Short mmCIF file of N, CA and C in Angstrom, two decimals:
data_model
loop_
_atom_site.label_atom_id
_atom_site.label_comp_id
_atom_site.label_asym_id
_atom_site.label_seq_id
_atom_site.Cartn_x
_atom_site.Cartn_y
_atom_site.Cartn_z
N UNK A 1024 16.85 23.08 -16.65
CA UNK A 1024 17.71 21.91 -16.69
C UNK A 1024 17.81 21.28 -15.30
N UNK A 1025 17.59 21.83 -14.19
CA UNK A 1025 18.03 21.77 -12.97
C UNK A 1025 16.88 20.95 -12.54
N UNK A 1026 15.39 21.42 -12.68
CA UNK A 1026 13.81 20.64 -12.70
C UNK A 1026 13.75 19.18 -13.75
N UNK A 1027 14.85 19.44 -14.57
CA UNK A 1027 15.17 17.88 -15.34
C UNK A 1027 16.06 17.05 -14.63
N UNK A 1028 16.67 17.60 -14.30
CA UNK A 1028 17.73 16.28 -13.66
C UNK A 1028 17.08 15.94 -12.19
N UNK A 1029 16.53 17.00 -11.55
CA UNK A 1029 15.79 16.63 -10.01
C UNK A 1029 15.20 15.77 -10.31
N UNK A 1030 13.71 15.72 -11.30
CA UNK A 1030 12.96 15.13 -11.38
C UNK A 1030 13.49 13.37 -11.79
N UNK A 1031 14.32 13.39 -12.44
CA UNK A 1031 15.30 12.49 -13.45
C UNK A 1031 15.42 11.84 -11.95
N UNK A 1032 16.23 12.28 -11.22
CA UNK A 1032 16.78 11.77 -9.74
C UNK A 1032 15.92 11.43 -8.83
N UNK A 1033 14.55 11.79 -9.10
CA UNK A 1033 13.38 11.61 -7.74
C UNK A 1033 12.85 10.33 -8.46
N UNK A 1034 12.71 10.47 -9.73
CA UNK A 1034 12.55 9.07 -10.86
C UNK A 1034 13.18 7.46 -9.86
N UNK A 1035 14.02 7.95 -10.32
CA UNK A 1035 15.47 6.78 -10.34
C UNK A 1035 15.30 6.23 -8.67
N UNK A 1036 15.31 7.22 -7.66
CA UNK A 1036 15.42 6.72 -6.38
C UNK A 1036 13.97 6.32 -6.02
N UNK A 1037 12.96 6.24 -6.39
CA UNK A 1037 11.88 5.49 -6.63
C UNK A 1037 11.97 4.21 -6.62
N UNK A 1038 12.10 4.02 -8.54
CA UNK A 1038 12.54 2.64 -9.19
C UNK A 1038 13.58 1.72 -7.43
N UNK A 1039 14.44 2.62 -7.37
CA UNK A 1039 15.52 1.65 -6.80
C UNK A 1039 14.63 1.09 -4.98
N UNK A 1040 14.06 1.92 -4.73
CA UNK A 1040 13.27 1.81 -3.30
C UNK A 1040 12.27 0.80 -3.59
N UNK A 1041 11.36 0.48 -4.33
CA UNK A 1041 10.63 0.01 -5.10
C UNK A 1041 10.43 -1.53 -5.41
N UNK A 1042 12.15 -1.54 -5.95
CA UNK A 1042 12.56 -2.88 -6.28
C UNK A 1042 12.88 -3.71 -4.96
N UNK A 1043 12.78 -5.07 -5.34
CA UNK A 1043 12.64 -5.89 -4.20
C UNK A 1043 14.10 -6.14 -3.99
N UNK A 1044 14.62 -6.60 -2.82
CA UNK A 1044 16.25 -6.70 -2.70
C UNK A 1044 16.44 -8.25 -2.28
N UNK A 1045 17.15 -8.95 -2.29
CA UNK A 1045 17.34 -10.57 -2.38
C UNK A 1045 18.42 -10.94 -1.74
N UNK A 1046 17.57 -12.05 -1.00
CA UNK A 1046 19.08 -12.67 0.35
C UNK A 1046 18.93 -14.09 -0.49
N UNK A 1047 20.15 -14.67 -0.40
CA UNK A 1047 21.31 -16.01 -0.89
C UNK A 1047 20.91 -16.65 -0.14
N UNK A 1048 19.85 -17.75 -0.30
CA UNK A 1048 19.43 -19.13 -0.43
C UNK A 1048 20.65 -20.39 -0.45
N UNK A 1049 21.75 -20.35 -1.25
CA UNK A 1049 22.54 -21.23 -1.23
C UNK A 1049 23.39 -21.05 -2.95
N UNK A 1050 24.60 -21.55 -2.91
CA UNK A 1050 25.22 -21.21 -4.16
C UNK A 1050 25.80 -22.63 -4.55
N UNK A 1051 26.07 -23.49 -5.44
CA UNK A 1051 27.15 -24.22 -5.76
C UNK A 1051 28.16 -23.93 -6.56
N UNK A 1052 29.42 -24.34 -6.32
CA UNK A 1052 30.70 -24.35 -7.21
C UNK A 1052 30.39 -24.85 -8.47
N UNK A 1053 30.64 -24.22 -9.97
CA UNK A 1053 30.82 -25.13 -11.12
C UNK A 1053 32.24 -24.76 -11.40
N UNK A 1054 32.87 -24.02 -11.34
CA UNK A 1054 34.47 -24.28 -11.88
C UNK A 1054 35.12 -23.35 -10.98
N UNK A 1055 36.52 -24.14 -10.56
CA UNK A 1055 37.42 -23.82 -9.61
C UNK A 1055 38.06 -22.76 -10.23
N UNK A 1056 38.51 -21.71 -9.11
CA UNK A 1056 39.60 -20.83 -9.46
C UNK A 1056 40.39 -20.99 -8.55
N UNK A 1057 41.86 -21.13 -8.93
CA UNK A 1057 43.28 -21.12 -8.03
C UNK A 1057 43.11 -19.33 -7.30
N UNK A 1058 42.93 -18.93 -7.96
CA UNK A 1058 43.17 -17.10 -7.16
C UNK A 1058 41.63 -16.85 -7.30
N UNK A 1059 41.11 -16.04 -6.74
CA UNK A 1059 39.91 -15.70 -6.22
C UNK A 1059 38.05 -16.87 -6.03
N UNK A 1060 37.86 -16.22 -5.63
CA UNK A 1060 36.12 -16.93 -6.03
C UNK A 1060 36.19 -18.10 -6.92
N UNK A 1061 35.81 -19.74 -6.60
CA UNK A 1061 35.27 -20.45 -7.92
C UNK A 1061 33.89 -19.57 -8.45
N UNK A 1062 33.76 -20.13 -9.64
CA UNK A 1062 32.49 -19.48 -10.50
C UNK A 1062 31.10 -20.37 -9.83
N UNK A 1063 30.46 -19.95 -9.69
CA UNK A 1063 29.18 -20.63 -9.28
C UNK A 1063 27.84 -20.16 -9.77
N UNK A 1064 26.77 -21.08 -9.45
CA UNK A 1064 25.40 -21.26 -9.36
C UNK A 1064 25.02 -19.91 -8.12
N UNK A 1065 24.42 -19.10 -7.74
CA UNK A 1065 23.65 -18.19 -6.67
C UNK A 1065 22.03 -18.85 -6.91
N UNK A 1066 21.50 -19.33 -5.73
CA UNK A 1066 20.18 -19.04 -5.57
C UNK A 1066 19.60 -17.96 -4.71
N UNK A 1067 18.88 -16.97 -4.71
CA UNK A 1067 18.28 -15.98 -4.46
C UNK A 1067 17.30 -16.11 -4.14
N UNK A 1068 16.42 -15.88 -3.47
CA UNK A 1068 14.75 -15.32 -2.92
C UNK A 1068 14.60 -13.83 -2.58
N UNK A 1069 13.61 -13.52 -3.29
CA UNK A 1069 13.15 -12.16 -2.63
C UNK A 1069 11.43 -11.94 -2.79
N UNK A 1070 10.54 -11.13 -1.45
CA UNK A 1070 9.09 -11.07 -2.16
C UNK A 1070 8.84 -10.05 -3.15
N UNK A 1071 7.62 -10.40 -3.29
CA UNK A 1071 7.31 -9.45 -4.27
C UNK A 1071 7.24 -8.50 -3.70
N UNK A 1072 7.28 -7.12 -3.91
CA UNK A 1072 7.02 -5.80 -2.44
C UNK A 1072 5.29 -5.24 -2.94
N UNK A 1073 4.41 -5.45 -3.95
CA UNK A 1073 3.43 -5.56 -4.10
C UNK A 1073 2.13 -6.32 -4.08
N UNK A 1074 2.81 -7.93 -3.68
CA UNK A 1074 1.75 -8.85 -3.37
C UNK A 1074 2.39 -9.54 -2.69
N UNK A 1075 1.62 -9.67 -1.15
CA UNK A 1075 1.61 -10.28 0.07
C UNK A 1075 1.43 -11.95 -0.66
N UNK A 1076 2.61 -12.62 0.22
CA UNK A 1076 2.73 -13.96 -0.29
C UNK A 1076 2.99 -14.43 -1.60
N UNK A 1077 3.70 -14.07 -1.99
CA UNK A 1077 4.73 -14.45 -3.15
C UNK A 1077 5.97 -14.20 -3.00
N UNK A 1078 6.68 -14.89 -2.89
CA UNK A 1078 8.03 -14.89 -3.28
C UNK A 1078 8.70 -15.86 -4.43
N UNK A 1079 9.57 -15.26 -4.85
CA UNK A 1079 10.44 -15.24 -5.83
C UNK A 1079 11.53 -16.19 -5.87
N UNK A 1080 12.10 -17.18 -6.52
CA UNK A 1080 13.27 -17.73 -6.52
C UNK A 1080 14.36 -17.78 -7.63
N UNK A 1081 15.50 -16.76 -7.28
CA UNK A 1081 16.09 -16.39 -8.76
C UNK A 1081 17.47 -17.15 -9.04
N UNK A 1082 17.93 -18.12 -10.18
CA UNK A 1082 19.32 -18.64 -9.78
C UNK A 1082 19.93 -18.00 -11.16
N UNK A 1083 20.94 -17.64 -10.42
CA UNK A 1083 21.97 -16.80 -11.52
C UNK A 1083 23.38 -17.80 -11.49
N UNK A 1084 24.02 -17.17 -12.46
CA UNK A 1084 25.62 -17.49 -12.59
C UNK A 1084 26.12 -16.36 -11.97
N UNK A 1085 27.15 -16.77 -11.23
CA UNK A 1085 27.93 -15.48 -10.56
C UNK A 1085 29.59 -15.74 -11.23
N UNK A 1086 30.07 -14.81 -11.74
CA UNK A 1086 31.69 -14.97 -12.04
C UNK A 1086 32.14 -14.96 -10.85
N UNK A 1087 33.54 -15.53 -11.20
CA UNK A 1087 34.49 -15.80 -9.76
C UNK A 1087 35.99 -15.24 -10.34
N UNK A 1088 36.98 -16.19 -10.03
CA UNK A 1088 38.50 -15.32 -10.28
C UNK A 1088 38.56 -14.07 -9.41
N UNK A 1089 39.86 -13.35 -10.01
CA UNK A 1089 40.26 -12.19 -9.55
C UNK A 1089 39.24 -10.82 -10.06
N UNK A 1090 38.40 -10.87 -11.23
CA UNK A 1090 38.07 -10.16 -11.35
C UNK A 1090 36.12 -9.73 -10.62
N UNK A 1091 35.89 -11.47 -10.50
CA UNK A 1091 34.77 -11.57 -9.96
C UNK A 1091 34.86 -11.04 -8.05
N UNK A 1092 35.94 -11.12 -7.63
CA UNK A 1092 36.42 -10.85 -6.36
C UNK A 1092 36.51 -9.29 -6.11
N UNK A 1093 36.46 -8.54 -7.36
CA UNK A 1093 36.87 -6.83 -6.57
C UNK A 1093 35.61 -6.47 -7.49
N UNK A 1094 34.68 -7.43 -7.80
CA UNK A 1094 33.41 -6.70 -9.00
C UNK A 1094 33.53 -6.68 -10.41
N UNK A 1095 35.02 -6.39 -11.04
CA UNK A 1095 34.81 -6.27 -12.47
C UNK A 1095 34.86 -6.82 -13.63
N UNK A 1096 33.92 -8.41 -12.78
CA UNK A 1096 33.37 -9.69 -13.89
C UNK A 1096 32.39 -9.30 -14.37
N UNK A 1097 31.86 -9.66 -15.37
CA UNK A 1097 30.40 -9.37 -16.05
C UNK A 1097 29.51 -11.17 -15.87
N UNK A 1098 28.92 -11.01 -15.37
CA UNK A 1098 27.93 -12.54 -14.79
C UNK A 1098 27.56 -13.10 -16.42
N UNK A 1099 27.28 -13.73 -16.68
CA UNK A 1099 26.77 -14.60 -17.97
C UNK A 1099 24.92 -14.07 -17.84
N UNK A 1100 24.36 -14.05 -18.74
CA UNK A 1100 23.24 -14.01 -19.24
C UNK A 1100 22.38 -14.95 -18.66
N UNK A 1101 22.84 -15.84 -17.98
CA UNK A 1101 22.00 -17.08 -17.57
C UNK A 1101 21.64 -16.99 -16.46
N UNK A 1102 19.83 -16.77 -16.37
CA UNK A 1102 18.94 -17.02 -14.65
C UNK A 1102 17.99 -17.70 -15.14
N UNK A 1103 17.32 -18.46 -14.40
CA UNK A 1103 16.10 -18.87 -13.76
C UNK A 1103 15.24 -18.05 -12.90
N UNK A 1104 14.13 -18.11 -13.02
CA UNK A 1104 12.94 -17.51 -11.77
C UNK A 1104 11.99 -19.11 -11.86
N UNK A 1105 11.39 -18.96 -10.36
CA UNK A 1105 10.48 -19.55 -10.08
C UNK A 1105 9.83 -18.94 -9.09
N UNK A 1106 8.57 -18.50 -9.20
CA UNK A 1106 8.41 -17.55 -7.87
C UNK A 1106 6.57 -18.94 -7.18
N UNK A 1107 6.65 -18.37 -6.58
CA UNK A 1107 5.41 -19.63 -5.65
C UNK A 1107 4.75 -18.91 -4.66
N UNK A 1108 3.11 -18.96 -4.57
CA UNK A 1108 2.88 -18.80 -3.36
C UNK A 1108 3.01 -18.99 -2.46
N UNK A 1109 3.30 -18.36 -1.47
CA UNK A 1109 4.08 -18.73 0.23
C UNK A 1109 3.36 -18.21 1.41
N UNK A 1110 2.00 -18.09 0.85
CA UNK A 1110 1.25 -17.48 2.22
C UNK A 1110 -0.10 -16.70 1.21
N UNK A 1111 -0.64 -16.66 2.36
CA UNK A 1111 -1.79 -15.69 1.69
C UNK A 1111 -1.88 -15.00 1.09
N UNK A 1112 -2.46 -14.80 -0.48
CA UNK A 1112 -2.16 -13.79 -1.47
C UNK A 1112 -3.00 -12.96 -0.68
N UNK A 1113 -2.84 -10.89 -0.99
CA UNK A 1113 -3.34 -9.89 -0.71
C UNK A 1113 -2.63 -8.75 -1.49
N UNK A 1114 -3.55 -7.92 -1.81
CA UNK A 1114 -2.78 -7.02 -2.67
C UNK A 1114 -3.03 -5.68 -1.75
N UNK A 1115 -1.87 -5.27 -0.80
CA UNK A 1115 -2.13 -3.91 -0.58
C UNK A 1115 -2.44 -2.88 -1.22
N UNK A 1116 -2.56 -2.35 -2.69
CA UNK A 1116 -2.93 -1.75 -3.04
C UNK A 1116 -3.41 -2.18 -4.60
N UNK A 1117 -2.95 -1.09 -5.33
CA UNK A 1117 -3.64 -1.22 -6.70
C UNK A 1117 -2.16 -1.99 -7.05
N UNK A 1118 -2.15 -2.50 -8.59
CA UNK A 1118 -1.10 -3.58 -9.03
C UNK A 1118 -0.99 -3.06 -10.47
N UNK A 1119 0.26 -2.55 -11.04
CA UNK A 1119 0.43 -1.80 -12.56
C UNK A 1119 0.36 -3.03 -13.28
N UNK A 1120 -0.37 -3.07 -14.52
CA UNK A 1120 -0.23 -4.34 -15.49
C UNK A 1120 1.35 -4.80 -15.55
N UNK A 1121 2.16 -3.74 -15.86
CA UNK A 1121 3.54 -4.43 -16.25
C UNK A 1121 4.72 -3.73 -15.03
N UNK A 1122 5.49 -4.39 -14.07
CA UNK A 1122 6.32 -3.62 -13.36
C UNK A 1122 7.38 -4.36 -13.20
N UNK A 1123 8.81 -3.97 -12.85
CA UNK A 1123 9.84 -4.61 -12.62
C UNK A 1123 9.71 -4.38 -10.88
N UNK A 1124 9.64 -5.79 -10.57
CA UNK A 1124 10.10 -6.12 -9.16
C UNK A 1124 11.29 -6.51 -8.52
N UNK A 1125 12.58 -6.24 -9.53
CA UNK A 1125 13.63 -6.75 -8.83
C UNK A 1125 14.51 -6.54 -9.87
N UNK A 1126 15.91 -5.51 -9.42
CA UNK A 1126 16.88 -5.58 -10.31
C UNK A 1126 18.56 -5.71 -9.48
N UNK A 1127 19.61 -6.57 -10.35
CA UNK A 1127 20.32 -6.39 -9.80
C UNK A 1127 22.01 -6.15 -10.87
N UNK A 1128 22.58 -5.55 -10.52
CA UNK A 1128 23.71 -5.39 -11.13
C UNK A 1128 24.74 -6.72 -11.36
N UNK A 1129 25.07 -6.75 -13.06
CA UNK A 1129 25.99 -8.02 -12.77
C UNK A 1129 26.92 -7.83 -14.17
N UNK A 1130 27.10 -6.66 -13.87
CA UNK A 1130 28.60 -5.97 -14.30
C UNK A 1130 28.49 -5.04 -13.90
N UNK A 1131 29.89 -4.44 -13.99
CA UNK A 1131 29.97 -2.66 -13.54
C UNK A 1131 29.60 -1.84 -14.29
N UNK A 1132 29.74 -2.63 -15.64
CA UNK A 1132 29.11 -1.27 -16.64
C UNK A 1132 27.31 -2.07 -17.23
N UNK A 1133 26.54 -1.11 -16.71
CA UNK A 1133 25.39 -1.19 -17.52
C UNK A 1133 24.56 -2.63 -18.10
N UNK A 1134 25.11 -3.92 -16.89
CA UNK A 1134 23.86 -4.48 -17.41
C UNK A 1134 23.92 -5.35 -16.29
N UNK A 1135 22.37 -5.75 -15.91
CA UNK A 1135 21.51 -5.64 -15.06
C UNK A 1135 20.79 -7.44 -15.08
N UNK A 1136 20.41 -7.84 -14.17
CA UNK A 1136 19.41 -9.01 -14.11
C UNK A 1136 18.33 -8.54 -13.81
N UNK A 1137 16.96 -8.51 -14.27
CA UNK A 1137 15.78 -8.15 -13.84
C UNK A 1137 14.60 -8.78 -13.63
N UNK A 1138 13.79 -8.52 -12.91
CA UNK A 1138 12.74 -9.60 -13.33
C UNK A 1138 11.40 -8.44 -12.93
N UNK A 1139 10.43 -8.68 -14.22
CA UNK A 1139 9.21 -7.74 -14.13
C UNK A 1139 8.16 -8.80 -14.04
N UNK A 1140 7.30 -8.23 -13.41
CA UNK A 1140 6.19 -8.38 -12.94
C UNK A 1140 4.35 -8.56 -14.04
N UNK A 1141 4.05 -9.33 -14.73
CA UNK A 1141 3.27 -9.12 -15.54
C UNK A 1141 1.82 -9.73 -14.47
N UNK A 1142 0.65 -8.68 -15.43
CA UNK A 1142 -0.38 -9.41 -14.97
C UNK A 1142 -1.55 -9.71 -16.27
N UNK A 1143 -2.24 -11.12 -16.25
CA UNK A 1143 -3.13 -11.98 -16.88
C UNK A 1143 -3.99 -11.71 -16.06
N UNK A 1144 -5.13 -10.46 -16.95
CA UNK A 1144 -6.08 -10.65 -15.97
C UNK A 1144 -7.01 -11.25 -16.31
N UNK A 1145 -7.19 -11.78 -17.31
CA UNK A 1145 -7.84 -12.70 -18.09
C UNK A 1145 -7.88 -14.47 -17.62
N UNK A 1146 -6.66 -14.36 -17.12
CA UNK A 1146 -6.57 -16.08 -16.60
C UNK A 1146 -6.95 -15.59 -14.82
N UNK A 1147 -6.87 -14.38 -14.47
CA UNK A 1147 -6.19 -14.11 -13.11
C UNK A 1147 -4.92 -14.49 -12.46
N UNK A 1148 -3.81 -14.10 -13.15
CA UNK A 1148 -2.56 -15.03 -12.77
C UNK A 1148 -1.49 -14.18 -12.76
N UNK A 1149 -1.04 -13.92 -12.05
CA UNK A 1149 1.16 -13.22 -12.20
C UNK A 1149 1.86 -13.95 -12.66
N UNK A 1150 2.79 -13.55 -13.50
CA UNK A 1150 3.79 -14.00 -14.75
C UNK A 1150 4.78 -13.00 -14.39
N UNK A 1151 5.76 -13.79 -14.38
CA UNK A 1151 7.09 -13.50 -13.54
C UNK A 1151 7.97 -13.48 -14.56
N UNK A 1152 8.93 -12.50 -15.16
CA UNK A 1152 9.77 -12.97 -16.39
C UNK A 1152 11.51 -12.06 -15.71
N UNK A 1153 12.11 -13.38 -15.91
CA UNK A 1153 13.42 -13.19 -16.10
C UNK A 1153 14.23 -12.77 -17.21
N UNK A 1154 15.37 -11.42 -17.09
CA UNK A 1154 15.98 -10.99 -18.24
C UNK A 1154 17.25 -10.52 -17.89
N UNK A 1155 17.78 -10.56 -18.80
CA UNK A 1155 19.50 -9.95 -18.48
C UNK A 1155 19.78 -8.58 -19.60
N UNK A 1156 19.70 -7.33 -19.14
CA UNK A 1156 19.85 -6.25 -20.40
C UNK A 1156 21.16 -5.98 -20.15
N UNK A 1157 21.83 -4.77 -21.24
CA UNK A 1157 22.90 -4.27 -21.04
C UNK A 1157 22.52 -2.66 -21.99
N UNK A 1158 22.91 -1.48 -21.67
CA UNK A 1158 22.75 -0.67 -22.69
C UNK A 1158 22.88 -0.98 -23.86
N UNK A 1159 23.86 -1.78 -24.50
CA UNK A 1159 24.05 -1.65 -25.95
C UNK A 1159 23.14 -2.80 -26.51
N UNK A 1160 23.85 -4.26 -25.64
CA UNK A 1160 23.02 -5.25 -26.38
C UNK A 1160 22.54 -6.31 -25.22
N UNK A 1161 21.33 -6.74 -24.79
CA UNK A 1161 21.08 -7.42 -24.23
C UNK A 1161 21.08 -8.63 -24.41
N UNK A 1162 20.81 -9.69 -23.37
CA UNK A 1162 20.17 -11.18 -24.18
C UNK A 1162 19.09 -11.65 -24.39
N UNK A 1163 18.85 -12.67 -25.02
CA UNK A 1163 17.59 -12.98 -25.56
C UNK A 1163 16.78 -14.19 -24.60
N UNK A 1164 17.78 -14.73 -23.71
CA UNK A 1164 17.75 -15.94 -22.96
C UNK A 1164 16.95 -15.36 -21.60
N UNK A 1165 15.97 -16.29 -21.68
CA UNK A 1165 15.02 -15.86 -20.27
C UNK A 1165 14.75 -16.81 -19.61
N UNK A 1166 13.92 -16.68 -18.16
CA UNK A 1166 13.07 -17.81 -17.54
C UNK A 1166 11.49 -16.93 -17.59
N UNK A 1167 10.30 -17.82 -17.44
CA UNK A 1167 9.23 -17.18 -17.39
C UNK A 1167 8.80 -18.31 -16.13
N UNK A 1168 7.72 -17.68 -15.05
CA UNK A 1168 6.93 -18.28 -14.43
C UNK A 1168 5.59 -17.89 -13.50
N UNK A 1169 4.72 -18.98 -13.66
CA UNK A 1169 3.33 -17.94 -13.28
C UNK A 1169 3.12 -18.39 -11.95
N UNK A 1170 1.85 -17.46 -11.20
CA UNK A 1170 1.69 -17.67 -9.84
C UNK A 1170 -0.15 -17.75 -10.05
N UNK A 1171 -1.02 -18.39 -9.88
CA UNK A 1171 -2.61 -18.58 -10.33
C UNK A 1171 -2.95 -17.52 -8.98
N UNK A 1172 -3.76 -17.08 -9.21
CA UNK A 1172 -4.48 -16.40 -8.32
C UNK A 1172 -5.79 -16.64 -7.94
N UNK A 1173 -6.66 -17.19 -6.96
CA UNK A 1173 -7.88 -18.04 -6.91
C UNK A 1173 -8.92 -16.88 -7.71
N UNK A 1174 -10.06 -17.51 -8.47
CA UNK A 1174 -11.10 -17.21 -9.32
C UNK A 1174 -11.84 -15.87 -8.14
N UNK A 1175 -11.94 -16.16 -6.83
CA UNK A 1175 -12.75 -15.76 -6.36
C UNK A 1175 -11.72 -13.83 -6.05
N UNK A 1176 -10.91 -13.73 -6.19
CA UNK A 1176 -9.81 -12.66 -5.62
C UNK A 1176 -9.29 -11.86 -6.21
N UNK A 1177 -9.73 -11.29 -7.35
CA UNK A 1177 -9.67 -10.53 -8.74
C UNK A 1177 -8.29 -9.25 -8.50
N UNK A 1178 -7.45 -9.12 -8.90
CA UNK A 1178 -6.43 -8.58 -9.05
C UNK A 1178 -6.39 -7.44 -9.09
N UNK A 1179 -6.22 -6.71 -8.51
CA UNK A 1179 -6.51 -4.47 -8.68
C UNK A 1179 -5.85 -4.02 -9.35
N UNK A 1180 -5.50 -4.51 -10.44
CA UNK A 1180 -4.88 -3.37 -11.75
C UNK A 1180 -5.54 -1.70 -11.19
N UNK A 1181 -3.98 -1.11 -11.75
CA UNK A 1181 -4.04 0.52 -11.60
C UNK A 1181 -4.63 0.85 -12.81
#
């Protein structure tokens, strides 16, 4: 049991090292609160941590009020991604067909904004997909967006 939960734990702190982490681009106000935080728009950027020159642009809803102020708002289901080349594509290493590059918490209990990483190797292209899960029930509401990769620069699937 003890070789299950280690392993369980060497798992997990992986995933979390792994994932890309995201600095605030700029936010706007959509509705005022008298006591804590108005509710707003967050724009986000973060790179990809597997391909040199791409970055990411993620806009979420952030709750505000009193409860959005000490954490225990749950964010709305609603992001955008747009991710763009920003420099020379290069792939330091090999590239998994399907990976999550970026997760972030947006409630306290169990559900998450994510965005995984797909690859077309058929077009040669990264496909970027935005999602909001929760253990029990997630949403269905996404953003999708691709990044072309030139003909000549073939993609290193693992």
């Amino acid at each position: 049991m003890r070789t299950t939960f280690a392993a369980g734990l060497a798992l997990a702190l992986t995933l979390a090292v792994s994932a890309a982490s995201a600095e605030t681009v700029g936010a706007v106000d959509t509705a005022f609160k008298l006591i804590g935080p108005d509710h707003k728009v967050v724009v986000e950027v973060f790179d990809d941590p597997k391909v040199a020159g791409v970055s990411c642009y993620l806009s979420r809803a952030k709750t505000g009020g009193i409860k959005g102020a000490i954490g225990l708002a749950e964010d709305k289901a609603e992001s955008s991604v747009a991710c763009r080349q920003v420099g020379n594509l290069s792939f330091p290493g090999k590239v998994p067909k399907q990976e999550e590059v970026f997760s972030e918490r947006a409630s306290i209990f169990f559900k998450h904004v994510r965005v995984v990483r797909m690859v077309d190797a058929k077009r040669n292209a990264l496909i970027y997909l935005v999602y909001s899960d929760r253990l029990i029930d997630g949403s269905p509401k996404n953003s999708v967006t691709a990044v072309p990769v030139p003909g000549n620069q073939p993609i290193p699937l693992q």
